[in-house]
mmCIF file of C-alpha atoms in Angstrom:
data_model
loop_
_atom_site.group_PDB
_atom_site.id
_atom_site.type_symbol
_atom_site.label_atom_id
_atom_site.label_comp_id
_atom_site.label_asym_id
_atom_site.label_seq_id
_atom_site.Cartn_x
_atom_site.Cartn_y
_atom_site.Cartn_z
ATOM 1 C CA UNK O 146 97.835 -44.781 -199.616
ATOM 2 C CA UNK O 147 101.572 -44.749 -199.011
ATOM 3 C CA UNK O 148 102.470 -41.903 -196.613
ATOM 4 C CA UNK O 149 105.915 -41.331 -198.100
ATOM 5 C CA UNK O 150 107.486 -41.642 -194.658
ATOM 6 C CA UNK O 151 109.750 -44.465 -193.549
ATOM 7 C CA UNK O 152 110.447 -45.974 -190.153
ATOM 8 C CA UNK O 153 110.942 -49.576 -188.992
ATOM 9 C CA UNK O 154 107.357 -49.670 -187.719
ATOM 10 C CA UNK O 155 105.717 -48.128 -190.790
ATOM 11 C CA UNK O 156 107.785 -50.331 -193.108
ATOM 12 C CA UNK O 157 106.439 -53.384 -191.273
ATOM 13 C CA UNK O 158 102.853 -52.278 -191.927
ATOM 14 C CA UNK O 159 103.723 -51.293 -195.503
ATOM 15 C CA UNK O 160 104.913 -54.823 -196.236
ATOM 16 C CA UNK O 161 101.551 -56.168 -195.040
ATOM 17 C CA UNK O 162 103.082 -58.151 -192.171
ATOM 18 C CA UNK O 163 100.946 -56.692 -189.367
ATOM 19 C CA UNK O 164 98.058 -58.850 -188.154
ATOM 20 C CA UNK O 165 94.516 -57.516 -188.335
ATOM 21 C CA UNK O 166 94.209 -56.799 -184.595
ATOM 22 C CA UNK O 167 97.452 -54.838 -184.680
ATOM 23 C CA UNK O 168 96.308 -52.847 -187.744
ATOM 24 C CA UNK O 169 92.995 -52.120 -186.055
ATOM 25 C CA UNK O 170 94.729 -50.719 -182.972
ATOM 26 C CA UNK O 171 96.997 -48.590 -185.151
ATOM 27 C CA UNK O 172 93.912 -47.378 -187.040
ATOM 28 C CA UNK O 173 92.564 -46.070 -183.732
ATOM 29 C CA UNK O 174 95.776 -44.071 -183.252
ATOM 30 C CA UNK O 175 97.548 -46.475 -180.919
ATOM 31 C CA UNK O 176 100.987 -48.053 -181.297
ATOM 32 C CA UNK O 177 102.581 -44.862 -182.627
ATOM 33 C CA UNK O 178 105.468 -43.413 -180.599
ATOM 34 C CA UNK O 179 105.659 -40.140 -182.580
ATOM 35 C CA UNK O 180 103.372 -37.847 -184.553
ATOM 36 C CA UNK O 181 105.078 -38.749 -187.842
ATOM 37 C CA UNK O 182 104.384 -42.445 -187.366
ATOM 38 C CA UNK O 183 100.880 -41.954 -186.053
ATOM 39 C CA UNK O 184 99.805 -39.815 -189.001
ATOM 40 C CA UNK O 185 101.748 -41.983 -191.452
ATOM 41 C CA UNK O 186 100.026 -45.141 -190.228
ATOM 42 C CA UNK O 187 96.602 -43.491 -190.387
ATOM 43 C CA UNK O 188 97.215 -42.442 -193.987
ATOM 44 C CA UNK O 189 98.496 -45.910 -194.869
ATOM 45 C CA UNK O 190 95.574 -47.701 -193.201
ATOM 46 C CA UNK O 191 92.887 -45.376 -194.550
ATOM 47 C CA UNK O 192 92.574 -47.636 -197.590
ATOM 48 C CA UNK O 193 93.358 -50.935 -195.871
ATOM 49 C CA UNK O 194 91.803 -53.971 -197.626
ATOM 50 C CA UNK O 195 89.889 -54.679 -194.419
ATOM 51 C CA UNK O 196 87.011 -52.189 -194.463
ATOM 52 C CA UNK O 197 86.710 -52.080 -190.663
ATOM 53 C CA UNK O 198 90.370 -51.128 -190.371
ATOM 54 C CA UNK O 199 90.030 -48.526 -193.125
ATOM 55 C CA UNK O 200 86.922 -47.008 -191.546
ATOM 56 C CA UNK O 201 88.599 -46.843 -188.132
ATOM 57 C CA UNK O 202 91.618 -45.068 -189.639
ATOM 58 C CA UNK O 203 89.427 -42.530 -191.440
ATOM 59 C CA UNK O 204 87.408 -41.903 -188.286
ATOM 60 C CA UNK O 205 90.602 -41.293 -186.307
ATOM 61 C CA UNK O 206 91.840 -38.920 -189.013
ATOM 62 C CA UNK O 207 88.592 -36.953 -188.756
ATOM 63 C CA UNK O 208 88.955 -36.787 -184.960
ATOM 64 C CA UNK O 209 92.532 -35.459 -184.898
ATOM 65 C CA UNK O 210 92.715 -32.096 -183.080
ATOM 66 C CA UNK O 211 92.692 -29.425 -185.792
ATOM 67 C CA UNK O 212 95.222 -27.018 -184.271
ATOM 68 C CA UNK O 213 97.769 -29.759 -183.578
ATOM 69 C CA UNK O 214 97.265 -31.258 -187.031
ATOM 70 C CA UNK O 215 97.713 -27.932 -188.857
ATOM 71 C CA UNK O 216 100.867 -27.280 -186.840
ATOM 72 C CA UNK O 217 102.127 -30.769 -187.665
ATOM 73 C CA UNK O 218 101.502 -30.247 -191.385
ATOM 74 C CA UNK O 219 103.638 -27.093 -191.241
ATOM 75 C CA UNK O 220 106.697 -29.124 -190.288
ATOM 76 C CA UNK O 221 109.341 -29.183 -193.057
ATOM 77 C CA UNK O 222 109.876 -32.940 -192.656
ATOM 78 C CA UNK O 223 106.268 -33.864 -193.478
ATOM 79 C CA UNK O 224 106.123 -35.630 -196.882
ATOM 80 C CA UNK O 225 104.093 -33.977 -199.632
ATOM 81 C CA UNK O 226 101.972 -37.115 -199.939
ATOM 82 C CA UNK O 227 100.713 -36.599 -196.379
ATOM 83 C CA UNK O 228 100.030 -32.918 -197.023
ATOM 84 C CA UNK O 229 98.104 -33.846 -200.179
ATOM 85 C CA UNK O 230 96.089 -36.444 -198.263
ATOM 86 C CA UNK O 231 94.897 -33.846 -195.759
ATOM 87 C CA UNK O 232 94.520 -31.088 -198.346
ATOM 88 C CA UNK O 233 91.971 -33.299 -200.105
ATOM 89 C CA UNK O 234 90.076 -33.233 -196.822
ATOM 90 C CA UNK O 235 90.250 -29.460 -196.510
ATOM 91 C CA UNK O 236 93.058 -29.465 -193.948
ATOM 92 C CA UNK O 237 96.240 -27.509 -194.670
ATOM 93 C CA UNK O 238 99.228 -26.266 -192.709
ATOM 94 C CA UNK O 239 98.721 -23.194 -190.578
ATOM 95 C CA UNK O 240 100.658 -21.428 -187.838
ATOM 96 C CA UNK O 241 104.061 -22.287 -186.393
ATOM 97 C CA UNK O 242 105.445 -25.693 -187.237
ATOM 98 C CA UNK O 243 105.371 -28.241 -184.439
ATOM 99 C CA UNK O 244 108.724 -29.386 -183.101
ATOM 100 C CA UNK O 245 110.152 -32.537 -184.670
ATOM 101 C CA UNK O 246 110.017 -35.624 -182.498
ATOM 102 C CA UNK O 247 106.899 -34.487 -180.653
ATOM 103 C CA UNK O 248 104.366 -36.789 -179.046
ATOM 104 C CA UNK O 249 101.538 -38.307 -181.131
ATOM 105 C CA UNK O 250 98.650 -35.978 -181.952
ATOM 106 C CA UNK O 251 96.380 -38.313 -179.989
ATOM 107 C CA UNK O 252 98.133 -40.254 -177.235
ATOM 108 C CA UNK O 253 96.315 -43.539 -176.803
ATOM 109 C CA UNK O 254 99.436 -45.461 -175.798
ATOM 110 C CA UNK O 255 98.961 -44.877 -172.076
ATOM 111 C CA UNK O 256 98.281 -48.277 -170.527
ATOM 112 C CA UNK O 257 101.882 -49.516 -170.643
ATOM 113 C CA UNK O 258 102.123 -52.807 -168.712
ATOM 114 C CA UNK O 259 104.374 -53.380 -165.728
ATOM 115 C CA UNK O 260 106.961 -56.008 -166.574
ATOM 116 C CA UNK O 261 110.473 -57.012 -165.642
ATOM 117 C CA UNK O 262 113.291 -56.798 -168.165
ATOM 118 C CA UNK O 263 114.029 -60.506 -167.741
ATOM 119 C CA UNK O 264 112.242 -63.830 -167.889
ATOM 120 C CA UNK O 265 111.912 -63.774 -164.098
ATOM 121 C CA UNK O 266 109.144 -62.158 -162.085
ATOM 122 C CA UNK O 267 110.551 -59.177 -160.196
ATOM 123 C CA UNK O 268 108.788 -57.120 -157.515
ATOM 124 C CA UNK O 269 105.436 -58.442 -158.681
ATOM 125 C CA UNK O 270 106.135 -57.527 -162.310
ATOM 126 C CA UNK O 271 105.438 -60.177 -164.946
ATOM 127 C CA UNK O 272 108.215 -61.697 -167.075
ATOM 128 C CA UNK O 273 108.234 -60.390 -170.646
ATOM 129 C CA UNK O 274 107.322 -63.774 -172.113
ATOM 130 C CA UNK O 275 103.985 -63.696 -170.292
ATOM 131 C CA UNK O 276 102.877 -60.536 -172.110
ATOM 132 C CA UNK O 277 100.899 -60.441 -175.346
ATOM 133 C CA UNK O 278 102.456 -59.149 -178.561
ATOM 134 C CA UNK O 279 100.588 -55.851 -178.205
ATOM 135 C CA UNK O 280 101.759 -55.427 -174.607
ATOM 136 C CA UNK O 281 105.344 -56.129 -175.629
ATOM 137 C CA UNK O 282 105.004 -53.554 -178.431
ATOM 138 C CA UNK O 283 103.859 -50.930 -175.947
ATOM 139 C CA UNK O 284 106.851 -51.662 -173.715
ATOM 140 C CA UNK O 285 109.154 -51.588 -176.754
ATOM 141 C CA UNK O 286 108.076 -48.023 -177.498
ATOM 142 C CA UNK O 287 107.614 -46.589 -174.009
ATOM 143 C CA UNK O 288 109.521 -48.922 -171.691
ATOM 144 C CA UNK O 289 112.987 -48.739 -170.174
ATOM 145 C CA UNK O 290 116.382 -49.223 -171.786
ATOM 146 C CA UNK O 291 116.667 -52.641 -170.139
ATOM 147 C CA UNK O 292 113.283 -53.696 -171.520
ATOM 148 C CA UNK O 293 114.249 -52.548 -175.025
ATOM 149 C CA UNK O 294 117.462 -54.536 -174.740
ATOM 150 C CA UNK O 295 115.435 -57.667 -174.075
ATOM 151 C CA UNK O 296 112.644 -56.973 -176.573
ATOM 152 C CA UNK O 297 114.995 -56.312 -179.495
ATOM 153 C CA UNK O 298 115.601 -60.082 -179.413
ATOM 154 C CA UNK O 299 111.889 -60.894 -179.483
ATOM 155 C CA UNK O 300 110.919 -63.585 -181.982
ATOM 156 C CA UNK O 301 108.032 -61.428 -183.240
ATOM 157 C CA UNK O 302 109.416 -59.008 -185.833
ATOM 158 C CA UNK O 303 106.770 -56.402 -185.061
ATOM 159 C CA UNK O 304 108.056 -56.131 -181.472
ATOM 160 C CA UNK O 305 111.663 -55.579 -182.562
ATOM 161 C CA UNK O 306 110.432 -53.042 -185.144
ATOM 162 C CA UNK O 307 108.670 -51.207 -182.317
ATOM 163 C CA UNK O 308 111.950 -51.094 -180.371
ATOM 164 C CA UNK O 309 113.747 -49.573 -183.351
ATOM 165 C CA UNK O 310 110.963 -46.979 -183.684
ATOM 166 C CA UNK O 311 111.012 -45.956 -180.022
ATOM 167 C CA UNK O 312 111.629 -42.222 -179.510
ATOM 168 C CA UNK O 313 113.642 -43.172 -176.418
ATOM 169 C CA UNK O 314 116.151 -45.245 -178.391
ATOM 170 C CA UNK O 315 119.732 -43.919 -178.305
ATOM 171 C CA UNK O 316 122.700 -44.424 -180.624
ATOM 172 C CA UNK O 317 124.487 -46.251 -177.805
ATOM 173 C CA UNK O 318 121.644 -48.775 -177.638
ATOM 174 C CA UNK O 319 121.684 -49.300 -181.405
ATOM 175 C CA UNK O 320 125.435 -49.912 -181.260
ATOM 176 C CA UNK O 321 124.873 -52.435 -178.465
ATOM 177 C CA UNK O 322 122.270 -54.229 -180.598
ATOM 178 C CA UNK O 323 124.864 -54.797 -183.338
ATOM 179 C CA UNK O 324 127.020 -56.651 -180.805
ATOM 180 C CA UNK O 325 124.289 -59.004 -179.593
ATOM 181 C CA UNK O 326 124.653 -62.528 -180.872
ATOM 182 C CA UNK O 327 120.957 -63.353 -180.663
ATOM 183 C CA UNK O 328 119.388 -60.478 -182.611
ATOM 184 C CA UNK O 329 117.736 -61.317 -185.911
ATOM 185 C CA UNK O 330 119.041 -60.615 -189.394
ATOM 186 C CA UNK O 331 116.012 -58.341 -189.897
ATOM 187 C CA UNK O 332 117.075 -56.108 -186.981
ATOM 188 C CA UNK O 333 120.566 -55.782 -188.436
ATOM 189 C CA UNK O 334 119.149 -55.064 -191.895
ATOM 190 C CA UNK O 335 116.989 -52.231 -190.527
ATOM 191 C CA UNK O 336 119.924 -50.739 -188.646
ATOM 192 C CA UNK O 337 122.151 -51.084 -191.686
ATOM 193 C CA UNK O 338 119.763 -49.070 -193.872
ATOM 194 C CA UNK O 339 119.318 -46.170 -191.445
ATOM 195 C CA UNK O 340 121.592 -43.282 -192.479
ATOM 196 C CA UNK O 341 121.392 -41.559 -189.117
ATOM 197 C CA UNK O 342 122.611 -44.612 -187.218
ATOM 198 C CA UNK O 343 125.359 -45.286 -189.758
ATOM 199 C CA UNK O 344 126.961 -41.971 -188.797
ATOM 200 C CA UNK O 345 128.075 -43.777 -185.642
ATOM 201 C CA UNK O 346 131.344 -45.612 -186.346
ATOM 202 C CA UNK O 347 130.609 -48.128 -183.607
ATOM 203 C CA UNK O 348 127.396 -49.121 -185.379
ATOM 204 C CA UNK O 349 129.229 -49.576 -188.703
ATOM 205 C CA UNK O 350 131.896 -51.704 -187.036
ATOM 206 C CA UNK O 351 129.329 -53.755 -185.156
ATOM 207 C CA UNK O 352 127.425 -54.492 -188.363
ATOM 208 C CA UNK O 353 130.579 -55.524 -190.224
ATOM 209 C CA UNK O 354 131.627 -57.873 -187.429
ATOM 210 C CA UNK O 355 128.218 -59.480 -186.916
ATOM 211 C CA UNK O 356 127.879 -62.813 -188.750
ATOM 212 C CA UNK O 357 124.134 -62.270 -189.312
ATOM 213 C CA UNK O 358 124.430 -58.916 -191.091
ATOM 214 C CA UNK O 359 123.247 -59.299 -194.700
ATOM 215 C CA UNK O 360 126.367 -59.360 -196.932
ATOM 216 C CA UNK O 361 124.848 -56.697 -199.208
ATOM 217 C CA UNK O 362 125.099 -54.306 -196.258
ATOM 218 C CA UNK O 363 128.397 -55.348 -194.685
ATOM 219 C CA UNK O 364 130.200 -55.385 -198.057
ATOM 220 C CA UNK O 365 129.261 -51.720 -198.529
ATOM 221 C CA UNK O 366 130.233 -50.713 -195.001
ATOM 222 C CA UNK O 367 133.631 -52.418 -194.856
ATOM 223 C CA UNK O 368 135.145 -49.571 -196.895
ATOM 224 C CA UNK O 369 134.306 -47.167 -194.055
ATOM 225 C CA UNK O 370 136.412 -48.991 -191.470
ATOM 226 C CA UNK O 371 139.813 -47.776 -190.350
ATOM 227 C CA UNK O 372 142.958 -49.744 -191.218
ATOM 228 C CA UNK O 373 143.162 -51.507 -187.857
ATOM 229 C CA UNK O 374 139.584 -52.765 -187.968
ATOM 230 C CA UNK O 375 139.870 -53.821 -191.600
ATOM 231 C CA UNK O 376 142.909 -55.905 -190.707
ATOM 232 C CA UNK O 377 141.092 -57.538 -187.779
ATOM 233 C CA UNK O 378 138.104 -58.270 -190.013
ATOM 234 C CA UNK O 379 140.307 -59.900 -192.646
ATOM 235 C CA UNK O 380 141.215 -62.665 -190.174
ATOM 236 C CA UNK O 381 137.849 -62.939 -188.425
ATOM 237 C CA UNK O 382 136.512 -66.466 -189.018
ATOM 238 C CA UNK O 383 133.057 -65.528 -187.680
ATOM 239 C CA UNK O 384 132.148 -63.292 -190.626
ATOM 240 C CA UNK O 385 131.197 -64.531 -194.129
ATOM 241 C CA UNK O 386 134.149 -65.535 -196.282
ATOM 242 C CA UNK O 387 133.290 -62.959 -198.960
ATOM 243 C CA UNK O 388 133.497 -60.145 -196.430
ATOM 244 C CA UNK O 389 136.739 -61.473 -195.000
ATOM 245 C CA UNK O 390 138.278 -61.620 -198.487
ATOM 246 C CA UNK O 391 137.081 -58.103 -199.266
ATOM 247 C CA UNK O 392 138.682 -56.845 -196.052
ATOM 248 C CA UNK O 393 141.900 -58.632 -196.965
ATOM 249 C CA UNK O 394 141.967 -56.933 -200.377
ATOM 250 C CA UNK O 395 141.406 -53.531 -198.793
ATOM 251 C CA UNK O 396 144.145 -54.177 -196.234
ATOM 252 C CA UNK O 397 146.560 -55.326 -198.952
ATOM 253 C CA UNK O 398 145.786 -52.310 -201.108
ATOM 254 C CA UNK O 399 146.396 -50.055 -198.118
ATOM 255 C CA UNK O 400 149.837 -51.545 -197.572
ATOM 256 C CA UNK O 401 150.704 -51.190 -201.239
ATOM 257 C CA UNK O 402 149.647 -47.545 -201.172
#
């Protein structure tokens, strides 16, 4: 059942790109940095094609602490589909709404590995490349800023999705991601479809200037740039020709006006 809630991590599961072992962990309540994502994943996985995954998700749902769950359901940002899912199980909102951005209802993401933020061993900490995908996901959600900066470039899309779902992630970090030459097109696509991040002008500019940003996104964002940045973009040979021509038209129209 679709939870009606979107995040980079949930979208990855929704598209069916998560491996079975990852889905099974999520079905046990792990791999969720926030209550919204934890509950959303449990709802999504409750009818997973793999019966073991589905049963695990339903068992975790049944084991959620009642008071915390009722308070969560009272939040105004909880989709009606999630409320309906729990209402069918006799669980409805009650009491004061929990604060947005709170911790998961069941925190099973506690054994975060010790690792350096580089490919070198530091102070006895393992290099990131020596960790499993699940360990890198845990670091992506609960690690340091330096570790997120390294993991956003991970070749496994689930790891980068975990970075973008981290409750610790800041707008400044997202802006920095748009200036990295070795991030994937998928990372830029996720950033470019997040309305909250697009309120940051630096993020919009970074996306427009990045050669890997999908043209469907950069062509929409170019109109939000100021005159100086549009002019610079119109002569930037690193961006797609279509975007450069669009910037040139906007700059020319601005001069004519």
